[in-house]
Amino acid sequence: MKWFRIAVVGATGAVGQEILRTLEQRRFPVAKLRALASARSAGKTVKFAGEDVPVEELTAASFAEIDYALFSAGATRSREFAEPCVKSGAVMIDNSSAFRMRTDVPLVVPEINPGDLKTHRKIIAVPNCSAIILGVPLWPLHKAAGIERIIVSTYQSASGAGAQAMAELEAQVKAHAAGQPLTREVFPHQIAFNVFSHNTAIGQNGYNEEENKVIEETRKIFHEPKLPITATCIRVPVLRAHSESIVIETKRVLSPEEARQILTKAPGVRLVDDRAKNHFPMPLEATGQYDVLVGRIRKDLSHPRGLALFVSGDQLLKGAAWNAVQILEELTRAERKM
């Protein structure tokens, strides 16, 4: 088995920490680990495989003797360091939005389009978390019955905005319980005991940035550039794991029973659909899970070929870290078997 030299960019952040844990849990053969972050984090340590790994400042020279670099430090850093990363010979697996819609960069969810990895030019993009959680359960249904339209409403947790946003939710809850004023720094509105439209700018088409990402990226991942999709993305006071209410219209009738059979066998999906006990996907149960939980599968009474379902998936894992590590595993599969 070959062992690999890995860099994690943004190693001290919420996604970076999950990447380190996932690499360890998956027992990925890491010969050398370089933990990279901003100058203010340099000198700290992160845990990996029972050892304290020193955090180094991210520079253009950070990628020397690195095989794969997993980036989770935001689009600005990804754009800044993509060229030195690639020139060093490392393959960049990027969790930011920097390169997702570039035609020469594959946008990959391994359960859906692993074949697109064959076209990479040393940069591979991890899709938006909501697009991943939407796509994993819908892809097998699309292959079976041909999806003609998607209507999705997201219920997005604080984790989507990072560790500081999660801390802000916890702090507001504690302040409310203590009868103290609630302060906000990360979100534009109070997140505790409240819901609001996703905190990204509204585009000229009336959709916010997150909604446009879900639409455009799903089309690219599915290789369906004209697939009709409408999205509404909402922040909810949940610490971790996103949920989505989904309605699809298919080319042929897809019964709830057939959909359940398909999803039971689908990779990356776990069926949670107990009508008798009213037990369906919840972010609390999706937290810490690699799979996307799927349930509430029922006929859409408003359309003869419509199907409704509800999903929950861990934004930090399947929506980011786990998807990146899956890509890494896919790229190295042959070498790891040697």
Short mmCIF file of C-alpha atoms in Angstrom, two decimals:
data_model
loop_
_atom_site.label_atom_id
_atom_site.label_comp_id
_atom_site.label_asym_id
_atom_site.label_seq_id
_atom_site.Cartn_x
_atom_site.Cartn_y
_atom_site.Cartn_z
CA MET A 1 0.00 0.00 0.00
CA LYS A 2 1.23 3.48 -0.86
CA TRP A 3 1.20 6.18 1.81
CA PHE A 4 0.51 9.82 0.95
CA ARG A 5 1.71 13.27 1.96
CA ILE A 6 -1.33 15.37 2.86
CA ALA A 7 -1.83 19.07 3.57
CA VAL A 8 -5.00 20.36 5.26
CA VAL A 9 -5.52 24.07 4.62
CA GLY A 10 -7.72 25.66 7.26
CA ALA A 11 -6.82 22.93 9.73
CA THR A 12 -8.05 24.88 12.76
CA GLY A 13 -11.51 25.61 11.32
CA ALA A 14 -14.70 23.58 11.72
CA VAL A 15 -14.35 21.75 8.38
CA GLY A 16 -10.58 21.36 8.72
CA GLN A 17 -11.04 19.68 12.09
CA GLU A 18 -13.59 17.29 10.56
CA ILE A 19 -11.21 16.48 7.71
CA LEU A 20 -8.53 15.48 10.22
CA ARG A 21 -11.00 13.33 12.17
CA THR A 22 -12.33 11.73 9.00
CA LEU A 23 -8.86 10.89 7.68
CA GLU A 24 -8.13 9.25 11.02
CA GLN A 25 -11.44 7.38 11.21
CA ARG A 26 -11.03 6.10 7.65
CA ARG A 27 -7.47 5.05 8.42
CA PHE A 28 -6.29 6.81 5.29
CA PRO A 29 -2.57 6.07 4.80
CA VAL A 30 -1.02 9.42 5.72
CA ALA A 31 2.78 9.36 5.54
CA LYS A 32 3.10 13.06 6.32
CA LEU A 33 0.51 15.58 7.50
CA ARG A 34 0.96 19.33 7.17
CA ALA A 35 -1.63 21.41 9.09
CA LEU A 36 -1.89 24.87 7.52
CA ALA A 37 -3.77 27.97 8.65
CA SER A 38 -3.44 31.75 8.94
CA ALA A 39 -0.51 33.45 10.65
CA ARG A 40 -2.55 33.98 13.82
CA SER A 41 -2.98 30.21 14.21
CA ALA A 42 0.66 29.34 13.53
CA GLY A 43 2.27 27.70 16.55
CA LYS A 44 -0.94 26.07 17.74
CA THR A 45 -1.36 22.32 17.47
CA VAL A 46 -4.08 20.05 16.13
CA LYS A 47 -4.68 16.42 17.04
CA PHE A 48 -4.15 13.69 14.48
CA ALA A 49 -3.71 9.97 15.15
CA GLY A 50 -3.04 10.62 18.81
CA GLU A 51 -0.30 13.15 18.16
CA ASP A 52 -0.05 16.94 18.37
CA VAL A 53 0.66 18.30 14.91
CA PRO A 54 2.05 21.87 14.79
CA VAL A 55 0.04 24.36 12.76
CA GLU A 56 2.11 26.15 10.12
CA GLU A 57 1.37 29.46 8.44
CA LEU A 58 -0.03 28.99 4.93
CA THR A 59 2.46 30.28 2.34
CA ALA A 60 3.27 29.63 -1.31
CA ALA A 61 6.01 27.25 -0.16
CA SER A 62 3.66 25.14 1.99
CA PHE A 63 2.99 22.54 -0.71
CA ALA A 64 6.52 21.29 -1.30
CA GLU A 65 6.59 17.48 -1.12
CA ILE A 66 2.78 17.28 -0.77
CA ASP A 67 0.67 14.88 -2.86
CA TYR A 68 -2.83 16.16 -2.02
CA ALA A 69 -3.98 19.41 -0.41
CA LEU A 70 -7.47 19.60 1.08
CA PHE A 71 -8.56 23.26 1.26
CA SER A 72 -11.19 24.61 3.66
CA ALA A 73 -10.11 28.19 4.23
CA GLY A 74 -12.55 30.13 2.04
CA ALA A 75 -12.62 31.18 -1.62
CA THR A 76 -10.12 34.03 -1.25
CA ARG A 77 -7.41 31.74 0.12
CA SER A 78 -8.21 29.05 -2.44
CA ARG A 79 -7.79 31.49 -5.33
CA GLU A 80 -4.60 32.90 -3.82
CA PHE A 81 -2.87 29.57 -3.26
CA ALA A 82 -4.21 27.41 -6.09
CA GLU A 83 -1.34 28.22 -8.44
CA PRO A 84 1.51 27.51 -5.98
CA CYS A 85 -0.28 24.34 -4.89
CA VAL A 86 -0.64 23.01 -8.42
CA LYS A 87 2.83 24.15 -9.50
CA SER A 88 4.31 22.16 -6.62
CA GLY A 89 2.72 19.02 -8.08
CA ALA A 90 -0.01 18.60 -5.46
CA VAL A 91 -3.65 17.95 -6.32
CA MET A 92 -6.01 20.52 -4.79
CA ILE A 93 -9.37 19.34 -3.37
CA ASP A 94 -11.21 22.57 -2.63
CA ASN A 95 -14.20 23.04 -0.33
CA SER A 96 -14.76 26.68 -1.29
CA SER A 97 -16.85 28.22 -4.06
CA ALA A 98 -13.75 29.52 -5.89
CA PHE A 99 -13.65 27.05 -8.78
CA ARG A 100 -16.96 25.18 -8.70
CA MET A 101 -18.45 26.61 -11.86
CA ARG A 102 -15.27 26.69 -13.93
CA THR A 103 -15.70 24.43 -16.95
CA ASP A 104 -12.20 22.95 -16.55
CA VAL A 105 -12.73 22.00 -12.89
CA PRO A 106 -14.78 18.89 -12.01
CA LEU A 107 -17.44 19.41 -9.35
CA VAL A 108 -17.73 16.01 -7.70
CA VAL A 109 -20.01 14.06 -5.40
CA PRO A 110 -18.54 10.53 -5.46
CA GLU A 111 -21.96 8.84 -5.19
CA ILE A 112 -23.06 10.71 -8.34
CA ASN A 113 -20.27 11.60 -10.78
CA PRO A 114 -16.95 9.99 -9.79
CA GLY A 115 -16.13 9.62 -13.48
CA ASP A 116 -15.63 13.39 -13.71
CA LEU A 117 -12.43 12.99 -11.67
CA LYS A 118 -10.75 11.59 -14.77
CA THR A 119 -10.79 15.07 -16.34
CA HIS A 120 -9.17 16.97 -13.47
CA ARG A 121 -6.19 19.24 -13.99
CA LYS A 122 -5.01 19.11 -10.39
CA ILE A 123 -7.98 21.13 -9.06
CA ILE A 124 -11.19 19.42 -7.93
CA ALA A 125 -14.12 21.26 -6.37
CA VAL A 126 -16.36 20.04 -3.56
CA PRO A 127 -19.91 21.32 -4.15
CA ASN A 128 -21.99 23.53 -1.88
CA CYS A 129 -23.17 21.59 1.17
CA SER A 130 -26.88 21.99 0.34
CA ALA A 131 -26.32 20.84 -3.24
CA ILE A 132 -24.54 17.71 -1.99
CA ILE A 133 -27.27 16.85 0.51
CA LEU A 134 -29.88 17.41 -2.21
CA GLY A 135 -28.07 15.46 -4.89
CA VAL A 136 -27.14 12.25 -3.04
CA PRO A 137 -30.74 11.00 -2.55
CA LEU A 138 -32.08 12.47 -5.79
CA TRP A 139 -29.49 10.97 -8.14
CA PRO A 140 -30.70 7.34 -7.86
CA LEU A 141 -34.29 8.55 -8.32
CA HIS A 142 -33.22 10.56 -11.36
CA LYS A 143 -31.57 7.50 -12.90
CA ALA A 144 -34.70 5.43 -12.28
CA ALA A 145 -37.45 7.81 -13.35
CA GLY A 146 -35.90 10.94 -14.85
CA ILE A 147 -36.41 14.08 -12.75
CA GLU A 148 -38.03 16.88 -14.75
CA ARG A 149 -38.22 19.50 -11.97
CA ILE A 150 -36.92 20.04 -8.43
CA ILE A 151 -38.46 22.27 -5.76
CA VAL A 152 -36.33 22.48 -2.61
CA SER A 153 -36.52 24.45 0.62
CA THR A 154 -33.51 24.20 2.93
CA TYR A 155 -33.33 24.45 6.71
CA GLN A 156 -29.65 25.29 7.19
CA SER A 157 -27.83 25.02 10.50
CA ALA A 158 -25.37 27.45 12.02
CA SER A 159 -22.52 25.09 11.13
CA GLY A 160 -22.80 26.22 7.52
CA ALA A 161 -21.33 29.56 8.57
CA GLY A 162 -18.48 28.01 10.56
CA ALA A 163 -17.41 27.49 14.14
CA GLN A 164 -17.97 31.12 15.15
CA ALA A 165 -21.59 30.94 13.98
CA MET A 166 -22.16 27.81 16.04
CA ALA A 167 -20.67 29.57 19.05
CA GLU A 168 -22.95 32.56 18.44
CA LEU A 169 -26.05 30.35 18.51
CA GLU A 170 -24.96 28.73 21.76
CA ALA A 171 -24.13 32.11 23.32
CA GLN A 172 -27.53 33.56 22.36
CA VAL A 173 -29.38 30.58 23.83
CA LYS A 174 -27.43 30.92 27.09
CA ALA A 175 -28.04 34.68 27.18
CA HIS A 176 -31.77 34.18 26.62
CA ALA A 177 -31.95 31.60 29.43
CA ALA A 178 -30.16 34.01 31.76
CA GLY A 179 -32.40 36.93 30.83
CA GLN A 180 -29.49 38.83 29.30
CA PRO A 181 -29.39 40.80 26.02
CA LEU A 182 -28.62 38.76 22.92
CA THR A 183 -25.71 40.00 20.82
CA ARG A 184 -24.89 39.15 17.22
CA GLU A 185 -21.64 39.37 15.27
CA VAL A 186 -21.68 36.57 12.70
CA PHE A 187 -25.29 36.60 11.49
CA PRO A 188 -27.22 39.74 10.49
CA HIS A 189 -30.20 38.62 12.59
CA GLN A 190 -30.72 36.79 15.85
CA ILE A 191 -30.30 33.07 15.17
CA ALA A 192 -31.58 31.70 18.50
CA PHE A 193 -35.35 31.05 18.41
CA ASN A 194 -35.58 32.55 14.93
CA VAL A 195 -35.42 31.67 11.22
CA PHE A 196 -34.39 33.97 8.39
CA SER A 197 -33.47 33.95 4.73
CA HIS A 198 -29.95 32.69 4.11
CA ASN A 199 -27.44 35.43 4.87
CA THR A 200 -26.07 35.86 1.35
CA ALA A 201 -26.66 38.64 -1.14
CA ILE A 202 -29.76 38.68 -3.34
CA GLY A 203 -28.92 38.44 -7.03
CA GLN A 204 -30.61 40.15 -9.96
CA ASN A 205 -32.84 37.11 -10.45
CA GLY A 206 -34.28 37.52 -6.94
CA TYR A 207 -32.49 34.45 -5.56
CA ASN A 208 -29.79 34.72 -2.93
CA GLU A 209 -26.27 33.45 -3.50
CA GLU A 210 -26.90 30.15 -1.69
CA GLU A 211 -30.03 29.43 -3.73
CA ASN A 212 -28.22 30.14 -6.98
CA LYS A 213 -25.39 27.80 -5.91
CA VAL A 214 -27.85 24.97 -5.25
CA ILE A 215 -29.46 25.47 -8.66
CA GLU A 216 -26.34 25.90 -10.77
CA GLU A 217 -24.19 23.29 -9.02
CA THR A 218 -26.87 20.60 -9.05
CA ARG A 219 -27.22 21.06 -12.79
CA LYS A 220 -23.46 20.72 -13.26
CA ILE A 221 -23.15 17.64 -11.02
CA PHE A 222 -26.09 15.94 -12.77
CA HIS A 223 -24.85 16.98 -16.25
CA GLU A 224 -28.30 18.51 -16.77
CA PRO A 225 -27.64 22.18 -17.65
CA LYS A 226 -31.32 23.01 -18.20
CA LEU A 227 -32.89 21.04 -15.34
CA PRO A 228 -35.67 23.22 -13.84
CA ILE A 229 -34.87 23.85 -10.15
CA THR A 230 -36.21 26.39 -7.69
CA ALA A 231 -34.71 26.80 -4.23
CA THR A 232 -35.46 28.68 -1.02
CA CYS A 233 -32.62 28.64 1.52
CA ILE A 234 -33.31 29.45 5.17
CA ARG A 235 -31.17 29.64 8.31
CA VAL A 236 -32.60 27.83 11.34
CA PRO A 237 -31.45 27.68 15.00
CA VAL A 238 -29.85 24.24 14.72
CA LEU A 239 -26.20 23.75 15.61
CA ARG A 240 -25.28 21.18 13.01
CA ALA A 241 -26.71 19.31 9.99
CA HIS A 242 -28.88 20.78 7.25
CA SER A 243 -32.37 19.57 6.35
CA GLU A 244 -34.29 19.96 3.11
CA SER A 245 -37.89 19.63 2.02
CA ILE A 246 -37.87 18.36 -1.55
CA VAL A 247 -40.54 17.89 -4.22
CA ILE A 248 -39.63 16.32 -7.56
CA GLU A 249 -41.58 15.80 -10.77
CA THR A 250 -40.48 12.79 -12.81
CA LYS A 251 -40.87 11.67 -16.41
CA ARG A 252 -42.72 8.56 -15.31
CA VAL A 253 -44.72 7.87 -12.17
CA LEU A 254 -42.44 6.97 -9.28
CA SER A 255 -44.44 5.51 -6.40
CA PRO A 256 -43.34 6.06 -2.79
CA GLU A 257 -42.87 2.30 -2.47
CA GLU A 258 -40.51 2.13 -5.46
CA ALA A 259 -38.63 5.21 -4.25
CA ARG A 260 -38.08 3.55 -0.86
CA GLN A 261 -36.75 0.40 -2.53
CA ILE A 262 -34.34 2.47 -4.65
CA LEU A 263 -33.13 4.57 -1.72
CA THR A 264 -32.64 1.53 0.52
CA LYS A 265 -29.94 0.33 -1.88
CA ALA A 266 -28.50 3.75 -2.77
CA PRO A 267 -24.95 4.62 -1.65
CA GLY A 268 -24.61 7.41 0.88
CA VAL A 269 -28.27 7.22 1.93
CA ARG A 270 -29.99 5.86 5.03
CA LEU A 271 -33.76 5.45 5.01
CA VAL A 272 -35.51 6.91 8.07
CA ASP A 273 -39.17 6.62 7.15
CA ASP A 274 -41.28 5.17 9.98
CA ARG A 275 -44.83 6.44 9.57
CA ALA A 276 -46.21 4.43 12.49
CA LYS A 277 -43.82 6.07 14.95
CA ASN A 278 -43.74 9.42 13.12
CA HIS A 279 -39.97 9.05 12.95
CA PHE A 280 -38.31 10.79 10.03
CA PRO A 281 -34.97 12.52 9.32
CA MET A 282 -33.80 14.97 11.96
CA PRO A 283 -30.62 17.05 12.09
CA LEU A 284 -29.97 15.76 15.60
CA GLU A 285 -29.71 12.20 14.27
CA ALA A 286 -27.88 13.20 11.08
CA THR A 287 -25.14 14.91 13.10
CA GLY A 288 -21.93 12.91 13.00
CA GLN A 289 -23.19 10.62 10.22
CA TYR A 290 -21.61 10.14 6.80
CA ASP A 291 -24.94 9.22 5.19
CA VAL A 292 -27.82 11.52 4.24
CA LEU A 293 -31.00 10.54 6.09
CA VAL A 294 -34.08 10.33 3.86
CA GLY A 295 -37.77 9.96 4.73
CA ARG A 296 -41.27 11.48 4.62
CA ILE A 297 -41.50 9.85 1.20
CA ARG A 298 -44.99 10.40 -0.15
CA LYS A 299 -46.91 11.18 -3.30
CA ASP A 300 -47.21 14.85 -4.17
CA LEU A 301 -50.99 15.22 -4.27
CA SER A 302 -50.72 18.33 -6.46
CA HIS A 303 -49.04 16.61 -9.42
CA PRO A 304 -49.64 13.21 -11.09
CA ARG A 305 -45.90 12.49 -11.32
CA GLY A 306 -44.81 14.28 -8.16
CA LEU A 307 -42.99 12.86 -5.14
CA ALA A 308 -42.22 14.61 -1.84
CA LEU A 309 -39.47 13.74 0.64
CA PHE A 310 -37.46 15.19 3.53
CA VAL A 311 -33.73 14.80 4.14
CA SER A 312 -31.13 15.67 6.77
CA GLY A 313 -27.37 15.57 6.33
CA ASP A 314 -24.33 16.66 8.33
CA GLN A 315 -23.12 19.85 6.69
CA LEU A 316 -19.61 19.50 8.11
CA LEU A 317 -19.26 15.85 7.04
CA LYS A 318 -21.11 14.86 3.88
CA GLY A 319 -21.57 18.53 3.06
CA ALA A 320 -17.84 19.20 3.23
CA ALA A 321 -15.13 17.12 4.97
CA TRP A 322 -16.38 13.61 4.20
CA ASN A 323 -17.09 14.47 0.56
CA ALA A 324 -13.52 15.82 0.24
CA VAL A 325 -12.02 12.71 1.82
CA GLN A 326 -14.20 10.51 -0.42
CA ILE A 327 -12.71 12.30 -3.44
CA LEU A 328 -9.24 11.69 -2.02
CA GLU A 329 -10.04 8.00 -1.55
CA GLU A 330 -11.39 7.75 -5.08
CA LEU A 331 -8.27 9.38 -6.56
CA THR A 332 -5.93 7.07 -4.63
CA ARG A 333 -7.96 3.86 -4.79
CA ALA A 334 -5.67 2.01 -7.18
CA GLU A 335 -2.47 3.05 -5.40
CA ARG A 336 -3.85 2.13 -1.99
CA LYS A 337 -4.47 -1.42 -3.25
CA MET A 338 -0.89 -1.93 -4.43
#
